[in-house]
Coordinates of C-alpha atoms and ligand atoms in Angstrom, one line a residue:
M21 CA 3.8 -33.5 -21.7
K22 CA 7.5 -34.1 -21.1
P23 CA 9.5 -33.8 -24.4
T24 CA 11.2 -37.0 -25.5
R25 CA 15.0 -37.3 -26.0
T26 CA 14.8 -36.8 -29.8
D27 CA 12.5 -33.9 -29.2
T28 CA 15.0 -32.3 -26.9
Q29 CA 17.7 -32.8 -29.5
S30 CA 15.7 -31.1 -32.2
A31 CA 14.8 -28.3 -29.9
F32 CA 18.5 -27.7 -29.2
R33 CA 19.1 -27.7 -33.0
A34 CA 16.3 -25.2 -33.5
L35 CA 17.6 -22.8 -30.8
P36 CA 19.2 -19.8 -32.6
S37 CA 22.7 -18.7 -31.8
V38 CA 23.4 -15.4 -30.2
D39 CA 24.8 -14.0 -33.5
E40 CA 21.6 -15.1 -35.4
V41 CA 19.4 -13.3 -32.8
L42 CA 21.6 -10.2 -33.0
R43 CA 21.0 -10.1 -36.8
L44 CA 17.2 -9.9 -36.4
T45 CA 15.8 -6.5 -37.5
G46 CA 14.0 -6.1 -34.1
V47 CA 17.2 -6.7 -32.2
R48 CA 19.3 -4.6 -34.5
A49 CA 17.0 -1.7 -33.8
L50 CA 17.9 -1.9 -30.1
A51 CA 21.6 -1.1 -30.9
T52 CA 20.8 2.7 -30.6
R53 CA 19.6 2.2 -27.0
V54 CA 22.4 0.2 -25.4
D55 CA 26.0 -0.5 -26.4
A56 CA 26.9 -3.6 -28.5
A57 CA 28.5 -5.6 -25.8
L58 CA 25.5 -5.2 -23.4
L59 CA 23.0 -6.0 -26.2
A60 CA 25.0 -9.2 -27.0
A61 CA 25.0 -10.0 -23.2
F62 CA 21.2 -9.6 -23.1
V63 CA 20.7 -11.8 -26.1
A64 CA 22.9 -14.5 -24.6
Q65 CA 20.9 -14.2 -21.4
V66 CA 17.7 -15.0 -23.3
V67 CA 19.2 -17.8 -25.4
D68 CA 20.9 -19.4 -22.4
G69 CA 17.6 -19.2 -20.5
W70 CA 15.8 -21.0 -23.2
R71 CA 18.6 -23.6 -23.5
A72 CA 18.2 -24.3 -19.8
E73 CA 14.5 -24.7 -20.3
I74 CA 15.0 -27.3 -23.0
R75 CA 17.6 -29.1 -20.9
D76 CA 15.2 -29.3 -18.0
G77 CA 12.4 -30.6 -20.2
L78 CA 10.3 -27.4 -19.9
L79 CA 10.5 -26.3 -23.5
S80 CA 9.6 -28.7 -26.4
A81 CA 10.6 -28.2 -30.1
D82 CA 7.0 -27.3 -30.9
E83 CA 6.8 -24.7 -28.2
L84 CA 10.1 -23.3 -29.2
A85 CA 8.9 -23.0 -32.8
V86 CA 5.9 -21.0 -31.7
R87 CA 8.0 -18.7 -29.5
L88 CA 10.4 -18.0 -32.4
M89 CA 7.5 -17.4 -34.8
Q90 CA 5.9 -14.9 -32.4
N91 CA 9.3 -13.2 -31.8
V92 CA 9.1 -13.8 -28.1
H93 CA 13.0 -13.8 -28.0
V94 CA 13.1 -10.3 -29.6
R95 CA 10.6 -9.0 -27.0
A96 CA 12.5 -10.6 -24.2
V97 CA 15.6 -8.8 -25.3
E98 CA 13.7 -5.6 -25.7
S99 CA 12.3 -5.8 -22.1
L100 CA 15.9 -6.3 -20.8
V101 CA 16.9 -3.1 -22.7
A102 CA 13.9 -1.2 -21.3
R103 CA 14.7 -2.4 -17.8
E104 CA 18.3 -1.2 -18.2
E105 CA 17.0 2.3 -19.3
R106 CA 14.8 2.5 -16.2
A107 CA 17.4 1.3 -13.7
G108 CA 18.9 3.4 -11.0
V109 CA 18.1 6.4 -8.8
R110 CA 15.8 8.9 -10.6
R111 CA 13.0 11.2 -10.0
C112 CA 9.6 9.6 -9.3
V113 CA 6.1 10.8 -8.2
N114 CA 5.0 9.7 -4.7
A115 CA 1.2 9.6 -4.7
T116 CA 1.1 7.1 -1.9
G117 CA 0.4 9.6 0.8
V118 CA 3.3 8.2 2.9
V119 CA 5.3 11.3 3.5
L120 CA 8.5 9.7 4.7
N121 CA 8.7 6.8 2.3
T122 CA 12.0 5.0 2.7
G123 CA 11.6 3.2 -0.6
L124 CA 11.2 6.6 -2.3
G125 CA 14.1 8.4 -0.6
R126 CA 12.3 9.7 2.5
A127 CA 12.3 13.5 2.8
P128 CA 12.6 15.6 -0.4
V129 CA 14.7 18.6 0.7
H130 CA 13.9 22.3 0.4
H131 CA 15.0 23.7 -3.0
E132 CA 17.5 25.9 -1.2
A133 CA 19.0 22.9 0.5
A134 CA 19.0 21.1 -2.8
A135 CA 20.8 24.0 -4.4
A136 CA 23.4 24.0 -1.6
M137 CA 23.9 20.3 -2.1
A138 CA 24.4 20.6 -5.9
E139 CA 26.9 23.4 -5.4
A140 CA 28.9 21.5 -2.8
A141 CA 28.9 18.4 -5.0
A142 CA 30.1 20.3 -8.1
S143 CA 32.7 22.5 -6.6
Y144 CA 35.4 22.7 -4.0
C145 CA 34.0 23.8 -0.7
V146 CA 35.1 25.0 2.7
L147 CA 34.7 21.8 4.5
E148 CA 37.4 21.0 7.0
V149 CA 39.4 24.2 7.0
D150 CA 39.1 27.4 9.1
R151 CA 38.9 30.4 6.8
E152 CA 40.6 32.7 9.3
S153 CA 43.6 30.7 10.2
G154 CA 43.8 28.3 7.3
E155 CA 44.1 25.5 9.8
R156 CA 42.3 22.1 9.7
N157 CA 39.0 22.1 11.7
Q158 CA 35.9 20.0 12.2
R159 CA 33.7 19.5 9.1
D160 CA 30.5 19.7 11.2
A161 CA 31.5 22.6 13.4
R162 CA 29.0 24.9 11.8
L163 CA 26.3 22.3 11.8
A164 CA 26.9 21.6 15.4
E165 CA 26.4 25.3 16.2
L166 CA 23.1 25.3 14.3
V167 CA 21.8 22.1 15.8
S168 CA 22.7 23.4 19.3
R169 CA 20.7 26.6 18.7
L170 CA 17.8 24.5 17.5
T171 CA 17.8 21.9 20.3
G172 CA 19.5 23.6 23.2
A173 CA 22.2 20.9 23.4
E174 CA 25.7 21.7 24.4
A175 CA 27.3 19.9 21.5
A176 CA 26.4 17.9 18.3
I177 CA 28.0 15.6 15.8
A178 CA 26.7 14.2 12.5
V179 CA 27.1 10.8 10.9
N180 CA 25.7 9.0 7.9
N181 CA 22.3 8.0 9.3
N182 CA 20.7 7.3 12.6
A183 CA 21.7 3.7 12.5
A184 CA 25.3 4.9 12.4
A185 CA 24.6 7.3 15.2
V186 CA 23.2 4.5 17.4
F187 CA 26.2 2.2 16.5
L188 CA 28.7 5.0 17.3
V189 CA 27.1 5.6 20.7
L190 CA 27.1 1.9 21.6
Q191 CA 30.6 1.3 20.3
T192 CA 31.9 4.3 22.2
F193 CA 30.3 3.7 25.6
A194 CA 29.5 0.1 25.7
A195 CA 32.0 -1.9 23.7
G196 CA 33.2 -4.8 25.8
K197 CA 30.7 -3.7 28.4
E198 CA 27.0 -4.0 29.1
A199 CA 24.2 -1.8 27.7
I200 CA 20.9 -1.9 29.7
V201 CA 17.7 -1.5 27.7
S202 CA 14.1 -2.0 28.5
R203 CA 12.6 -5.2 27.1
G204 CA 9.7 -3.1 25.7
E205 CA 12.1 -1.1 23.6
L206 CA 14.1 -3.8 21.8
V207 CA 12.6 -2.9 18.5
E208 CA 13.2 -3.7 14.8
I209 CA 13.2 -0.6 12.6
G210 CA 12.7 -1.2 8.9
G211 CA 14.1 -4.2 7.2
S212 CA 17.2 -5.0 9.2
F213 CA 17.9 -2.5 11.9
R214 CA 17.3 -4.5 15.1
V215 CA 18.5 -2.9 18.3
P216 CA 19.8 -6.2 19.8
D217 CA 21.8 -7.0 16.5
V218 CA 23.3 -3.5 16.4
M219 CA 24.4 -4.0 20.0
K220 CA 26.1 -7.3 19.2
R221 CA 28.0 -5.8 16.3
A222 CA 29.1 -2.9 18.5
N223 CA 30.4 -5.5 20.9
A224 CA 28.1 -4.4 23.6
R225 CA 26.4 -7.0 25.9
L226 CA 22.7 -6.5 26.0
V227 CA 21.0 -6.6 29.4
E228 CA 17.3 -6.6 29.1
V229 CA 15.3 -5.3 32.0
G230 CA 11.5 -5.1 32.8
T231 CA 8.8 -6.8 30.7
T232 CA 7.4 -6.0 27.3
N233 CA 4.7 -3.7 28.7
R234 CA 6.2 -2.5 32.0
T235 CA 9.7 -1.3 33.0
R236 CA 10.5 0.6 36.2
L237 CA 13.5 2.7 37.2
S238 CA 14.3 0.1 39.9
D239 CA 14.7 -2.5 37.1
Y240 CA 17.5 -0.4 35.5
A241 CA 19.0 0.4 38.9
A242 CA 19.1 -3.3 40.0
A243 CA 20.9 -4.2 36.7
I244 CA 23.8 -1.8 37.0
V245 CA 27.1 -3.4 37.7
T246 CA 30.7 -2.3 37.4
S247 CA 30.9 -3.4 33.7
T248 CA 27.7 -1.4 32.8
G249 CA 28.7 1.0 30.0
L250 CA 25.4 2.6 29.0
L251 CA 21.8 3.0 30.0
M252 CA 19.8 3.3 26.8
K253 CA 16.3 4.3 25.9
V254 CA 14.8 3.7 22.5
H255 CA 11.7 5.5 21.1
T256 CA 9.6 2.6 19.9
S257 CA 9.1 4.3 16.5
N258 CA 7.1 1.9 14.5
F259 CA 4.8 0.4 17.1
R260 CA 3.0 1.3 20.2
V261 CA 2.3 -0.7 23.3
V262 CA -1.1 0.2 24.7
G263 CA -3.0 -0.7 27.8
F264 CA -1.3 -1.6 31.1
T265 CA 2.1 0.0 30.4
E266 CA 4.8 1.8 32.3
E267 CA 8.1 3.2 31.0
V268 CA 10.9 5.1 32.5
S269 CA 11.1 8.7 31.4
P270 CA 14.4 10.0 29.9
A271 CA 14.7 12.4 32.9
E272 CA 14.5 9.6 35.4
L273 CA 17.0 7.5 33.4
A274 CA 19.4 10.5 33.2
E275 CA 19.2 11.0 36.9
L276 CA 20.0 7.4 37.6
G277 CA 22.9 7.5 35.2
R278 CA 24.4 10.5 36.9
A279 CA 23.9 9.0 40.4
R280 CA 25.6 5.8 39.3
N281 CA 28.1 7.4 37.0
V282 CA 26.9 5.5 33.9
P283 CA 26.4 7.4 30.5
T284 CA 22.8 7.6 29.2
A285 CA 21.5 7.6 25.6
F286 CA 18.1 8.2 24.1
D287 CA 17.5 7.0 20.5
L288 CA 14.6 9.2 19.3
G289 CA 14.5 8.1 15.7
S290 CA 12.2 10.7 14.1
G291 CA 13.8 13.8 15.5
L292 CA 10.9 16.3 15.7
L293 CA 11.9 19.9 16.1
E294 CA 9.4 22.7 16.7
C295 CA 10.5 26.3 15.8
D296 CA 8.9 29.7 15.7
G297 CA 7.4 30.5 12.4
A298 CA 6.6 26.9 11.4
P299 CA 3.3 25.1 12.1
P300 CA 3.7 22.9 15.1
L301 CA 3.6 19.2 14.3
A302 CA 3.9 17.4 17.7
E303 CA 0.2 17.3 18.4
R304 CA -0.8 16.3 14.8
L305 CA 1.7 13.5 15.1
G306 CA 0.2 12.0 18.3
G307 CA 2.5 13.5 20.8
E308 CA 5.7 12.5 19.0
P309 CA 8.6 13.5 21.3
L310 CA 10.6 16.6 20.6
V311 CA 14.4 16.7 20.4
R312 CA 14.5 19.7 22.6
S313 CA 12.6 17.9 25.4
A314 CA 14.8 14.9 25.1
V315 CA 17.8 17.2 25.5
Q316 CA 16.2 18.9 28.5
S317 CA 15.8 15.6 30.1
D318 CA 19.5 15.7 30.6
V319 CA 20.5 12.3 29.1
D320 CA 24.1 12.4 27.8
V321 CA 23.3 11.8 24.2
V322 CA 20.2 11.9 22.0
T323 CA 20.2 10.4 18.5
F324 CA 17.9 11.0 15.6
S325 CA 17.5 10.9 11.8
A326 CA 17.8 14.0 9.7
D327 CA 15.7 12.7 6.9
K328 CA 12.6 11.9 8.9
L329 CA 10.6 14.8 10.5
L330 CA 13.4 17.3 10.1
G331 CA 13.0 17.0 6.4
A332 CA 16.7 17.2 5.6
P333 CA 19.0 14.9 3.6
Q334 CA 20.0 11.5 5.0
A335 CA 22.1 11.9 8.1
G336 CA 22.2 10.8 11.8
V337 CA 22.5 13.6 14.3
I338 CA 23.8 13.1 17.9
V339 CA 23.3 15.9 20.3
G340 CA 24.1 16.1 24.0
K341 CA 26.7 16.8 26.6
R342 CA 30.0 18.3 25.5
A343 CA 32.2 15.5 27.1
A344 CA 30.0 12.7 25.6
V345 CA 30.1 14.2 22.1
R346 CA 33.8 14.6 22.4
A347 CA 34.1 10.9 23.3
L348 CA 32.1 10.1 20.1
R349 CA 34.4 12.3 18.0
D350 CA 37.5 10.8 19.4
N351 CA 36.4 7.3 18.6
P352 CA 38.4 6.2 15.4
I353 CA 35.2 4.5 14.1
Y354 CA 33.7 8.0 13.7
R355 CA 35.9 8.5 10.6
A356 CA 34.1 5.6 8.9
L357 CA 30.7 7.0 9.8
R358 CA 31.1 10.8 9.3
L359 CA 28.8 12.7 7.0
D360 CA 29.8 13.6 3.4
K361 CA 30.0 17.3 2.2
V362 CA 26.8 17.1 0.1
A363 CA 24.6 15.9 2.9
L364 CA 26.3 18.3 5.3
A365 CA 25.6 21.3 3.0
G366 CA 21.9 20.3 2.7
L367 CA 21.6 19.7 6.5
E368 CA 23.1 23.0 7.3
K369 CA 20.8 24.8 5.0
T370 CA 17.7 23.0 6.4
C371 CA 18.7 24.0 9.9
E372 CA 19.2 27.6 8.8
L373 CA 15.7 27.6 7.3
L374 CA 14.3 26.4 10.6
L375 CA 16.2 29.0 12.5
A376 CA 15.0 31.7 10.1
G377 CA 11.4 30.8 10.9
R378 CA 10.9 29.2 7.5
G379 CA 10.4 25.6 8.8
G380 CA 7.0 25.6 7.3
E381 CA 8.5 25.6 3.8
I382 CA 10.4 22.4 4.3
P383 CA 8.5 20.0 2.0
A384 CA 8.1 17.1 4.4
R385 CA 6.9 19.4 7.2
A386 CA 4.6 21.3 4.9
M387 CA 3.0 18.0 3.7
L388 CA 2.5 16.9 7.3
A389 CA 0.8 20.2 8.2
L390 CA -1.8 20.0 5.4
S391 CA -5.5 19.4 6.3
A392 CA -8.0 17.3 4.4
Q393 CA -9.7 20.5 3.3
D394 CA -6.4 21.9 2.0
L395 CA -6.0 18.7 -0.1
E396 CA -9.5 18.3 -1.5
P397 CA -9.2 20.7 -4.5
A398 CA -6.0 19.0 -5.6
A399 CA -7.7 15.5 -5.4
R400 CA -10.6 16.8 -7.4
A401 CA -8.4 18.4 -10.1
L402 CA -6.4 15.1 -10.3
A403 CA -9.5 13.0 -10.6
A404 CA -10.9 15.3 -13.3
A405 CA -7.7 15.2 -15.3
V406 CA -7.4 11.4 -15.2
S407 CA -11.1 11.0 -16.1
R408 CA -10.4 12.8 -19.3
I409 CA -8.0 10.1 -20.5
D410 CA -9.7 7.4 -22.5
G411 CA -10.4 4.2 -20.5
Y412 CA -10.3 5.8 -17.0
A413 CA -13.0 6.6 -14.4
A414 CA -12.0 8.6 -11.3
D415 CA -13.7 10.1 -8.3
V416 CA -12.7 11.6 -5.0
V417 CA -13.0 9.8 -1.6
P418 CA -11.8 10.5 1.9
G419 CA -8.6 8.7 2.8
R420 CA -5.7 8.6 5.2
S421 CA -2.1 9.7 4.7
E422 CA 0.7 8.4 6.9
P423 CA 3.8 10.2 8.3
G424 CA 5.9 7.0 7.5
S425 CA 9.3 5.7 8.4
G426 CA 8.2 4.8 11.8
S427 CA 7.6 8.4 12.8
A428 CA 4.3 8.8 14.7
P429 CA 3.2 5.1 14.8
G430 CA -0.5 4.6 14.5
V431 CA -1.1 8.2 13.4
F432 CA -3.1 8.7 10.2
L433 CA -3.7 12.1 8.7
P434 CA -7.1 12.7 7.1
T435 CA -6.9 13.4 3.4
F436 CA -8.8 13.2 0.1
V437 CA -7.6 10.8 -2.6
A438 CA -8.3 10.5 -6.3
R439 CA -9.7 6.9 -6.8
V440 CA -8.9 5.7 -10.3
R441 CA -10.1 2.6 -12.2
H442 CA -9.3 1.6 -15.7
R443 CA -11.7 -0.2 -18.0
A444 CA -9.4 -3.0 -18.9
L445 CA -6.6 -3.1 -16.3
R446 CA -6.8 -4.5 -12.8
A447 CA -5.6 -2.0 -10.2
S448 CA -2.4 -4.0 -9.5
A449 CA -1.6 -4.1 -13.2
L450 CA -2.3 -0.4 -13.5
A451 CA 0.0 0.4 -10.5
A452 CA 2.7 -1.7 -12.1
A453 CA 2.3 0.2 -15.4
L454 CA 2.5 3.5 -13.5
R455 CA 5.8 2.4 -12.0
R456 CA 7.2 1.7 -15.5
A457 CA 6.2 5.2 -16.8
S458 CA 8.9 7.5 -18.1
V459 CA 8.7 9.3 -14.8
P460 CA 7.6 6.5 -12.5
A461 CA 4.6 7.0 -10.2
F462 CA 3.9 5.2 -7.0
V463 CA 0.3 4.9 -5.8
R464 CA -1.7 2.8 -3.3
V465 CA -4.0 -0.1 -4.4
H466 CA -7.2 -0.6 -2.4
E467 CA -10.3 -2.6 -3.3
D468 CA -9.2 -3.0 -6.9
A469 CA -8.7 0.8 -7.4
V470 CA -5.7 2.9 -7.5
L471 CA -5.6 5.7 -4.9
C472 CA -3.6 8.9 -5.4
D473 CA -3.0 11.1 -2.4
P474 CA -2.2 14.7 -3.3
R475 CA -0.5 15.2 0.1
T476 CA 2.8 13.9 -1.1
L477 CA 2.8 15.5 -4.6
L478 CA 5.5 18.2 -5.1
A479 CA 5.3 21.1 -7.6
G480 CA 4.9 19.6 -11.1
D481 CA 4.1 16.1 -9.8
A482 CA 0.4 16.3 -10.6
E483 CA 1.2 16.8 -14.3
L484 CA 3.7 14.0 -14.3
L485 CA 1.2 11.7 -12.6
V486 CA -1.5 12.4 -15.2
R487 CA 1.1 11.7 -17.9
A488 CA 2.0 8.4 -16.2
F489 CA -1.7 7.5 -16.3
A490 CA -1.8 8.3 -20.0
E491 CA 1.3 6.2 -20.7
A492 CA -0.1 3.3 -18.6
A493 CA -3.3 3.3 -20.6
G494 CA -1.3 3.1 -23.8
S495 CA 1.1 0.4 -22.8
Ligands
LIG124 C1 14.5 5.3 11.9 C2 15.1 4.9 13.2 C3 16.4 4.4 13.3 C4 17.2 4.3 12.0 O1 17.5 5.5 11.5 P1 18.1 5.7 10.0 O2 18.3 7.1 9.8 O3 17.1 5.1 9.1 O4 19.4 4.9 9.9 C5 17.0 4.1 14.5 N1 16.2 4.2 15.6 C6 14.9 4.7 15.6 C7 14.2 4.7 16.9 C8 14.3 5.0 14.4 O5 13.1 5.4 14.4

C-alpha cells in the first residue's frame, strides 16, 4: 500500500539523525573497527538510503518503526563495516579446481619467486644498472637471457601482461598500416580483450581473411598490399573450432612474411614451456602449443602471458628475432608498458627454476600434473574433516578440474572432489558464506552441493577451508 502524504511526513519525522544513530550502543561498539569519519559516513549512507525510500513511497512510517525496533539500521551499518574489513587484495583458498583462475589472481608463484619478489619490493635492487661499469642498462636484460635459453629465441622483452605485449606488437609494426588476421582467430579473451578492439586502439587497420572455419595461406598472400604492416596469428585460447577446418601454420605464415617482407607475429596466450626435469604438460593439455615450437616456426615475434602455464607473476613476454625485439624496445610506448621490478624479480626466479630442472615445483605446473589418484586421498581427508562439523554431510565423487584462463580450451583434468551439503543452507548460500569467511574460500556449486577440488589447494589451504566451513555454519 502506497503511504499517504501525512504518512510520509511522519516517517520523515521518525527517521533518526546521523548523530542519533552514532550514539546507539551497537554503533558505538563499531568505533574500534573503523575510524570515526568512516563510521559517520556509513551511518549517513544508511540514513540517506532510508530517506530516499520514504521519499519514493517505498517505506511507510509503520515499516520504519518496525525497522528501528529491530535495529535494522545498526545491522546495516555493521555490515558496511564488515565489508570494509574484508575489502581488498588478500589471501584466499581456491577450491574451484580452476588452476589459472583470473578472478583469484591466476598463478600462485613458487615460494622462492615470492621471496625474490618480497625482497625486490622492500629493498633497493640492481634493476637498470650494470654492476661492472655502473652504467645504465636494460631492466630485463637478465630476463631476456633466461627466456632465450628457455625458448631458443634470439631476443626477448617483457611488459605488464600479454594484452600489453599484443598492443606493443601491433602499435610498433602496424600503426597507420594494415594487420592481416584470419577471421577464425578474431577472438575475445576474458571480459574485454578483443583482438579487433586492441587493433583499433593500436591504430592498426584490421584486414580479415578466410572464413570462420577455414583460412588458407593464399588468403593472406592475396591480402598483402604496400601498406600491410603485420601478418598476425592468434592462438584461439578459449574456444576450439572443430570439424571442417583449416588454418595456416605459423611456419607457413613466417615464410610468406619473409618472402613479402612483412613482419609476422604469433600471439600464443598460454605460453607453455617444456623443460628437462619437469613433467611434460603439452599432451595433458590437449596439445597446447609450445613456445619453443612457435619460435622455431620462425615468426618474427611470439607473445605470451607469464601468469598462465608458465606459473610466474603477471607479465607479458615477447620473444623473437633480434631486430623485431629491438623495434619494440625502441617504441616510446614500451616505457608505459614495461614490467615493474617486483614482477621482474619473480619472473627471473621462475625461469631459473625451470632451467634448473625444478619446473615441476612451480605450483600451477605441479597442480596441472596431478592425476585423479594423486588427489583422491586429499578429497577423502577433506570430506571427513568437514563431516565432523555439526550440520554438514560430505562425500567424495569424481570430478573435473580445468586449466583455466583460456589455456587448453575444452580440456578437463579428472579429479576427485569433496561434495558438501549443509542441513540448513542452500549450496549457493553456503558458497556465499565461505566467501565471507575470515580467509575467504571459493568453491564450485553443482546440483545444490558445494564441490571442493583439492587440485588447487596449496599447503595449509585444506585447514583454512575446513575453518571456513566451520565459520559458515556458525554465521
Ligand atoms: C590470455 C590471452 C591474452 C591476454 O593475456 P593477459 O596476460 O591476460 O593480458 C591475449 N591473447 C591470448 C591468445 C590469450 O590467451
